[in-house]
């Protein structure tokens, strides 16, 4: 009995040590890993469109070429416009910082009328109201730096799409019990593809609606905030808050309290309708993550892969969870990642863990 316990302990320690070594290797090779991950997600997103073109009797190479051309055209268009907005915002950042400090001083004077006295210098030294806008610009700038590898990423996407059809044959030749393995791989890929496709569609809708409404409301840089809302919508629960803060601050500087309140209401309404009504309806069950897991995954993937890791934190965590869901030995870990709603669903259905 003691020998068996020692063997299990040794196995766990070896597994933990191997995991640490793998993570250290990934972090050291982040400059290579991150373009590969971006290419992988682009390939997964593009795969249904290529299959649709193939059903319309478009040759495979032509379909891939059309999809890549579409990515380049839209990517260049948005990168040009958002890049210009980002440059203007960065150039005007000192002016916005001064205005925000003035707003804070006005708020302190208003509080002083109600005998709530705070030291302005101490408060401004502890709270930097412009840091939220700086965080947003740094986030987009970091993503832009990564996209300087556009050619490499697109080449990887092309080769992935060309090789996709041969994966089932390779599994049958290289694995024992290929029928079961192939079924598991197909189920896994379908789940990941479905999640990323729905999440990307909902994120795009969120960005378009937010950008359009902010433009109608008269907030500066609406396209920039729409793009930020699109990117951060991949982070549930807290992503919409992070995206809203810099836009609300700019609205506060541009038009005062009324414009800031209107901007806040737009983000709340969009998040309620799309995030809490439309997305769960299309997403269905089986993909919920707890708020704690969302927050920890944001920190972990951001530490491991930088800015792109933060943006891809939830899709990456979802891939891990889906893989665990399809593994009899790892399904109990997937249950630990569940949200409360998902746990209740499992309990109602009386799902076994193995």
Coordinates of C-alpha atoms in Angstrom, one line a residue:
X1 CA 0.0 0.0 0.0
X2 CA 2.8 2.4 0.9
X3 CA 4.6 1.5 -2.4
X4 CA 1.5 2.3 -4.4
X5 CA 1.1 5.7 -2.6
X6 CA 4.7 6.6 -3.2
X7 CA 4.4 5.7 -6.8
X8 CA 1.3 7.9 -7.2
X9 CA 3.1 10.8 -5.4
X10 CA 6.1 10.4 -7.7
X11 CA 3.9 10.4 -10.7
X12 CA 2.2 13.6 -9.6
X13 CA 5.5 15.3 -8.9
X14 CA 6.9 14.3 -12.3
X15 CA 3.8 15.6 -14.0
X16 CA 4.0 18.9 -12.2
X17 CA 7.7 19.3 -13.0
X18 CA 7.0 18.5 -16.7
X19 CA 4.2 21.1 -16.7
X20 CA 6.5 23.8 -15.3
X21 CA 9.2 23.0 -17.9
X22 CA 6.6 23.1 -20.7
X23 CA 5.2 26.5 -19.5
X24 CA 8.8 27.9 -19.2
X25 CA 9.5 26.7 -22.8
X26 CA 6.3 28.3 -24.1
X27 CA 7.1 31.6 -22.4
X28 CA 10.6 31.6 -23.7
X29 CA 9.3 30.8 -27.2
X30 CA 6.4 33.3 -27.1
X31 CA 7.6 35.1 -30.2
X32 CA 7.1 31.9 -32.1
X33 CA 4.1 30.5 -30.2
X34 CA 1.9 33.7 -30.4
X35 CA 1.9 34.0 -34.3
X36 CA 1.1 30.2 -34.4
X37 CA -1.9 30.7 -32.1
X38 CA -3.2 33.6 -34.0
X39 CA -2.9 31.6 -37.2
X40 CA -4.6 28.7 -35.6
X41 CA -7.6 30.8 -34.6
X42 CA -7.8 32.4 -38.0
X43 CA -7.7 29.0 -39.6
X44 CA -10.5 27.7 -37.4
X45 CA -12.6 30.8 -38.1
X46 CA -12.0 30.6 -41.9
X47 CA -12.6 26.9 -42.1
X48 CA -16.5 27.0 -42.3
X49 CA -16.3 29.7 -45.0
X50 CA -14.0 27.6 -47.1
X51 CA -16.3 24.6 -46.6
X52 CA -19.2 26.7 -47.8
X53 CA -17.3 27.9 -50.9
X54 CA -16.3 24.3 -51.6
X55 CA -20.0 23.3 -51.5
X56 CA -20.6 26.0 -54.1
X57 CA -18.1 24.1 -56.3
X58 CA -15.3 26.6 -55.8
X59 CA -11.9 24.9 -56.1
X60 CA -10.1 24.5 -52.8
X61 CA -7.1 26.7 -53.7
X62 CA -9.3 29.4 -55.1
X63 CA -11.5 29.3 -51.9
X64 CA -8.4 29.7 -49.7
X65 CA -7.1 32.5 -51.9
X66 CA -10.5 34.3 -51.7
X67 CA -10.6 34.0 -47.9
X68 CA -7.0 35.2 -47.4
X69 CA -7.7 38.1 -49.7
X70 CA -10.8 39.0 -47.7
X71 CA -8.7 38.9 -44.5
X72 CA -6.0 41.1 -46.0
X73 CA -8.5 43.7 -47.4
X74 CA -10.6 44.0 -44.2
X75 CA -7.4 43.8 -42.0
X76 CA -5.7 46.6 -43.9
X77 CA -8.9 48.8 -43.9
X78 CA -9.4 48.5 -40.1
X79 CA -5.7 48.7 -39.3
X80 CA -5.4 52.0 -41.2
X81 CA -8.4 53.6 -39.6
X82 CA -7.9 52.3 -36.1
X83 CA -4.2 53.1 -36.4
X84 CA -5.0 56.7 -37.3
X85 CA -7.4 57.0 -34.3
X86 CA -4.8 55.4 -32.0
X87 CA -2.1 57.9 -33.2
X88 CA -4.4 60.9 -32.7
X89 CA -5.5 59.7 -29.2
X90 CA -1.8 59.1 -28.2
X91 CA -0.9 62.5 -29.4
X92 CA -3.7 64.1 -27.5
X93 CA -3.2 62.0 -24.4
X94 CA -1.5 64.8 -22.3
X95 CA -4.4 67.2 -23.1
X96 CA -6.9 64.5 -22.0
X97 CA -4.9 63.8 -18.9
X98 CA -5.0 67.5 -17.9
X99 CA -8.8 67.7 -18.5
X100 CA -9.4 64.5 -16.5
X101 CA -7.4 65.9 -13.6
X102 CA -9.5 69.0 -13.8
X103 CA -12.7 66.9 -13.6
X104 CA -11.3 65.2 -10.6
X105 CA -10.6 68.5 -8.9
X106 CA -14.1 69.7 -9.7
X107 CA -15.5 66.5 -8.2
X108 CA -13.4 67.1 -5.0
X109 CA -14.7 70.7 -4.7
X110 CA -18.3 69.3 -5.1
X111 CA -17.6 66.8 -2.3
X112 CA -16.1 69.5 -0.1
X113 CA -19.5 71.3 -0.2
X114 CA -20.9 68.3 1.6
X115 CA -18.0 68.3 4.1
X116 CA -16.2 65.4 2.5
X117 CA -12.7 66.9 2.3
X118 CA -9.9 65.0 0.4
X119 CA -6.4 66.1 -0.3
X120 CA -6.2 66.8 -4.1
X121 CA -2.5 66.1 -4.6
X122 CA -2.5 62.9 -2.6
X123 CA -5.6 61.7 -4.5
X124 CA -4.2 62.5 -7.9
X125 CA -0.9 60.8 -7.1
X126 CA -2.8 57.6 -6.1
X127 CA -5.4 57.7 -8.8
X128 CA -4.4 58.4 -12.4
X129 CA -7.6 58.8 -14.4
X130 CA -5.7 58.7 -17.6
X131 CA -4.2 55.2 -16.9
X132 CA -7.3 53.5 -18.2
X133 CA -6.9 55.2 -21.6
X134 CA -3.2 54.4 -21.6
X135 CA -4.0 50.8 -20.9
X136 CA -6.4 50.7 -23.9
X137 CA -3.9 52.3 -26.2
X138 CA -1.1 50.0 -25.0
X139 CA -3.3 47.0 -25.6
X140 CA -4.1 47.9 -29.2
X141 CA -0.5 49.0 -29.8
X142 CA 0.7 45.6 -28.5
X143 CA -1.6 43.8 -30.8
X144 CA -0.5 46.0 -33.7
X145 CA 3.2 45.1 -32.9
X146 CA 2.3 41.4 -33.1
X147 CA 0.5 41.9 -36.4
X148 CA 3.8 43.1 -38.0
X149 CA 4.2 39.3 -38.5
X150 CA 1.2 39.4 -40.8
X151 CA 2.9 37.6 -43.7
X152 CA 4.1 34.8 -41.5
X153 CA 0.7 34.4 -39.9
X154 CA -1.1 34.3 -43.2
X155 CA 1.4 31.7 -44.6
X156 CA 0.8 29.5 -41.6
X157 CA -3.0 29.9 -42.0
X158 CA -2.7 28.9 -45.7
X159 CA -0.7 25.8 -44.9
X160 CA -3.1 24.9 -42.0
X161 CA -6.1 25.1 -44.3
X162 CA -4.3 23.1 -47.0
X163 CA -3.5 20.3 -44.5
X164 CA -6.8 20.2 -42.7
X165 CA -8.4 17.6 -45.0
X166 CA -5.5 15.1 -44.4
X167 CA -5.8 15.1 -40.6
X168 CA -8.4 12.2 -40.4
X169 CA -6.2 10.0 -42.6
X170 CA -3.1 10.7 -40.5
X171 CA -5.1 9.8 -37.3
X172 CA -6.2 6.5 -38.8
X173 CA -2.6 5.7 -39.8
X174 CA -0.8 6.9 -36.7
X175 CA -3.0 5.8 -33.8
X176 CA -4.4 2.7 -32.2
X177 CA -8.1 2.4 -32.2
X178 CA -8.4 5.2 -34.9
X179 CA -12.2 5.1 -35.1
X180 CA -12.6 6.2 -31.5
X181 CA -9.7 8.7 -31.7
X182 CA -11.0 10.2 -34.9
X183 CA -14.5 10.6 -33.4
X184 CA -13.0 12.3 -30.3
X185 CA -10.8 14.6 -32.4
X186 CA -13.8 15.5 -34.7
X187 CA -16.0 16.2 -31.7
X188 CA -13.3 18.3 -30.1
X189 CA -12.7 20.3 -33.3
X190 CA -16.4 20.8 -33.9
X191 CA -16.8 22.2 -30.4
X192 CA -13.9 24.5 -30.7
X193 CA -14.9 25.7 -34.1
X194 CA -18.5 26.3 -32.9
X195 CA -17.4 28.2 -29.9
X196 CA -14.9 30.5 -31.8
X197 CA -17.4 31.0 -34.7
X198 CA -20.2 32.1 -32.3
X199 CA -17.9 34.2 -30.1
X200 CA -16.4 35.9 -33.1
X201 CA -19.8 36.7 -34.6
X202 CA -21.1 38.1 -31.3
X203 CA -17.9 40.1 -30.7
X204 CA -18.1 41.6 -34.2
X205 CA -21.8 42.5 -33.6
X206 CA -20.8 44.1 -30.3
X207 CA -18.1 46.1 -31.9
X208 CA -20.2 47.3 -34.7
X209 CA -23.2 48.3 -32.5
X210 CA -20.9 50.0 -29.9
X211 CA -19.0 51.9 -32.6
X212 CA -22.2 53.0 -34.4
X213 CA -24.0 54.2 -31.3
X214 CA -21.0 56.1 -30.0
X215 CA -20.6 57.7 -33.4
X216 CA -24.3 58.8 -33.3
X217 CA -23.8 60.0 -29.7
X218 CA -20.8 62.2 -30.7
X219 CA -18.1 60.5 -28.7
X220 CA -14.6 60.9 -30.1
X221 CA -12.8 57.9 -31.8
X222 CA -15.9 55.7 -32.0
X223 CA -14.2 53.2 -34.4
X224 CA -11.4 52.8 -31.8
X225 CA -13.8 52.0 -29.0
X226 CA -15.8 49.6 -31.3
X227 CA -12.6 47.7 -32.1
X228 CA -11.7 47.6 -28.4
X229 CA -15.2 46.3 -27.6
X230 CA -14.8 43.6 -30.3
X231 CA -11.5 42.4 -29.0
X232 CA -12.3 42.5 -25.3
X233 CA -15.7 40.8 -25.8
X234 CA -13.7 37.6 -26.0
X235 CA -13.2 38.1 -22.2
X236 CA -16.6 37.5 -20.6
X237 CA -17.8 39.4 -17.5
X238 CA -14.9 41.8 -17.2
X239 CA -14.0 42.4 -20.9
X240 CA -16.9 44.8 -21.5
X241 CA -16.0 46.8 -18.3
X242 CA -12.4 47.2 -19.5
X243 CA -13.6 48.3 -22.9
X244 CA -16.1 50.8 -21.5
X245 CA -13.8 52.7 -19.1
X246 CA -11.6 54.6 -21.6
X247 CA -14.6 55.4 -23.8
X248 CA -16.5 56.8 -20.8
X249 CA -13.5 58.9 -19.7
X250 CA -13.2 60.4 -23.2
X251 CA -16.9 61.1 -23.3
X252 CA -16.6 62.7 -19.9
X253 CA -13.9 65.0 -21.2
X254 CA -15.7 65.7 -24.5
X255 CA -19.2 66.3 -23.3
X256 CA -19.4 66.2 -19.5
X257 CA -21.5 64.0 -17.2
X258 CA -24.4 63.6 -19.6
X259 CA -22.3 62.2 -22.5
X260 CA -20.4 60.0 -20.1
X261 CA -23.7 58.6 -18.7
X262 CA -25.0 58.0 -22.2
X263 CA -21.9 56.2 -23.2
X264 CA -22.1 54.0 -20.0
X265 CA -25.8 53.2 -20.8
X266 CA -24.8 52.1 -24.4
X267 CA -22.2 49.7 -23.1
X268 CA -24.6 48.3 -20.4
X269 CA -27.4 47.9 -23.0
X270 CA -25.2 46.2 -25.6
X271 CA -23.7 43.9 -23.0
X272 CA -27.2 42.9 -21.7
X273 CA -28.7 42.3 -25.1
X274 CA -25.8 40.6 -26.8
X275 CA -23.8 39.2 -24.0
X276 CA -26.7 38.0 -21.7
X277 CA -29.4 37.2 -24.3
X278 CA -28.2 36.6 -27.8
X279 CA -24.9 34.9 -27.1
X280 CA -26.2 32.3 -24.5
X281 CA -29.1 31.5 -26.9
X282 CA -26.7 30.6 -29.7
X283 CA -23.9 29.2 -27.6
X284 CA -26.1 26.8 -25.6
X285 CA -24.8 24.8 -22.7
X286 CA -21.5 23.3 -22.0
X287 CA -19.2 26.3 -22.5
X288 CA -19.7 28.3 -19.2
X289 CA -16.7 29.3 -17.2
X290 CA -16.8 30.6 -13.6
X291 CA -15.9 34.2 -13.0
X292 CA -12.9 33.2 -11.0
X293 CA -11.6 31.0 -13.8
X294 CA -12.1 33.9 -16.3
X295 CA -10.1 36.3 -14.1
X296 CA -7.3 33.7 -13.4
X297 CA -7.1 32.7 -17.0
X298 CA -6.7 36.4 -18.0
X299 CA -3.8 36.7 -15.6
X300 CA -2.2 33.4 -16.6
X301 CA -2.4 33.7 -20.4
X302 CA -1.4 37.4 -20.2
X303 CA 1.7 36.4 -18.2
X304 CA 2.5 33.5 -20.5
X305 CA 1.9 35.1 -23.9
X306 CA 1.6 38.9 -23.3
X307 CA -1.1 41.1 -24.9
X308 CA -2.3 38.5 -27.4
X309 CA -2.5 36.0 -24.6
X310 CA -4.9 38.3 -22.7
X311 CA -7.1 38.6 -25.8
X312 CA -7.1 34.9 -26.4
X313 CA -7.3 33.9 -22.8
X314 CA -10.9 32.7 -22.9
X315 CA -10.7 30.9 -26.2
X316 CA -7.5 29.1 -25.0
X317 CA -9.1 28.2 -21.7
X318 CA -12.2 27.0 -23.6
X319 CA -10.0 24.8 -25.8
X320 CA -8.5 23.3 -22.7
X321 CA -11.9 22.8 -21.1
X322 CA -13.4 21.2 -24.3
X323 CA -10.4 18.8 -24.5
X324 CA -10.9 17.9 -20.8
X325 CA -14.6 17.4 -21.5
X326 CA -13.7 14.8 -24.2
X327 CA -11.3 13.0 -21.9
X328 CA -12.7 10.5 -19.4
X329 CA -9.7 11.1 -17.1
X330 CA -9.9 14.9 -17.3
X331 CA -13.6 15.5 -17.2
X332 CA -13.6 16.2 -13.5
X333 CA -11.2 19.1 -14.0
X334 CA -13.6 20.5 -16.7
X335 CA -16.4 20.4 -14.1
X336 CA -14.2 22.5 -11.7
X337 CA -14.0 25.2 -14.4
X338 CA -17.8 25.4 -14.8
X339 CA -19.8 28.4 -14.0
X340 CA -22.6 28.1 -11.4
X341 CA -25.3 27.9 -14.1
X342 CA -23.4 25.1 -15.8
X343 CA -23.0 23.2 -12.6
X344 CA -26.7 23.5 -12.0
X345 CA -27.4 22.2 -15.5
X346 CA -25.1 19.2 -14.9
X347 CA -26.9 18.6 -11.5
X348 CA -30.3 18.8 -13.1
X349 CA -29.3 16.3 -15.8
X350 CA -27.5 14.2 -13.2
X351 CA -24.4 13.9 -15.5
X352 CA -21.7 11.5 -14.3
X353 CA -18.1 12.7 -14.0
X354 CA -16.6 9.7 -15.8

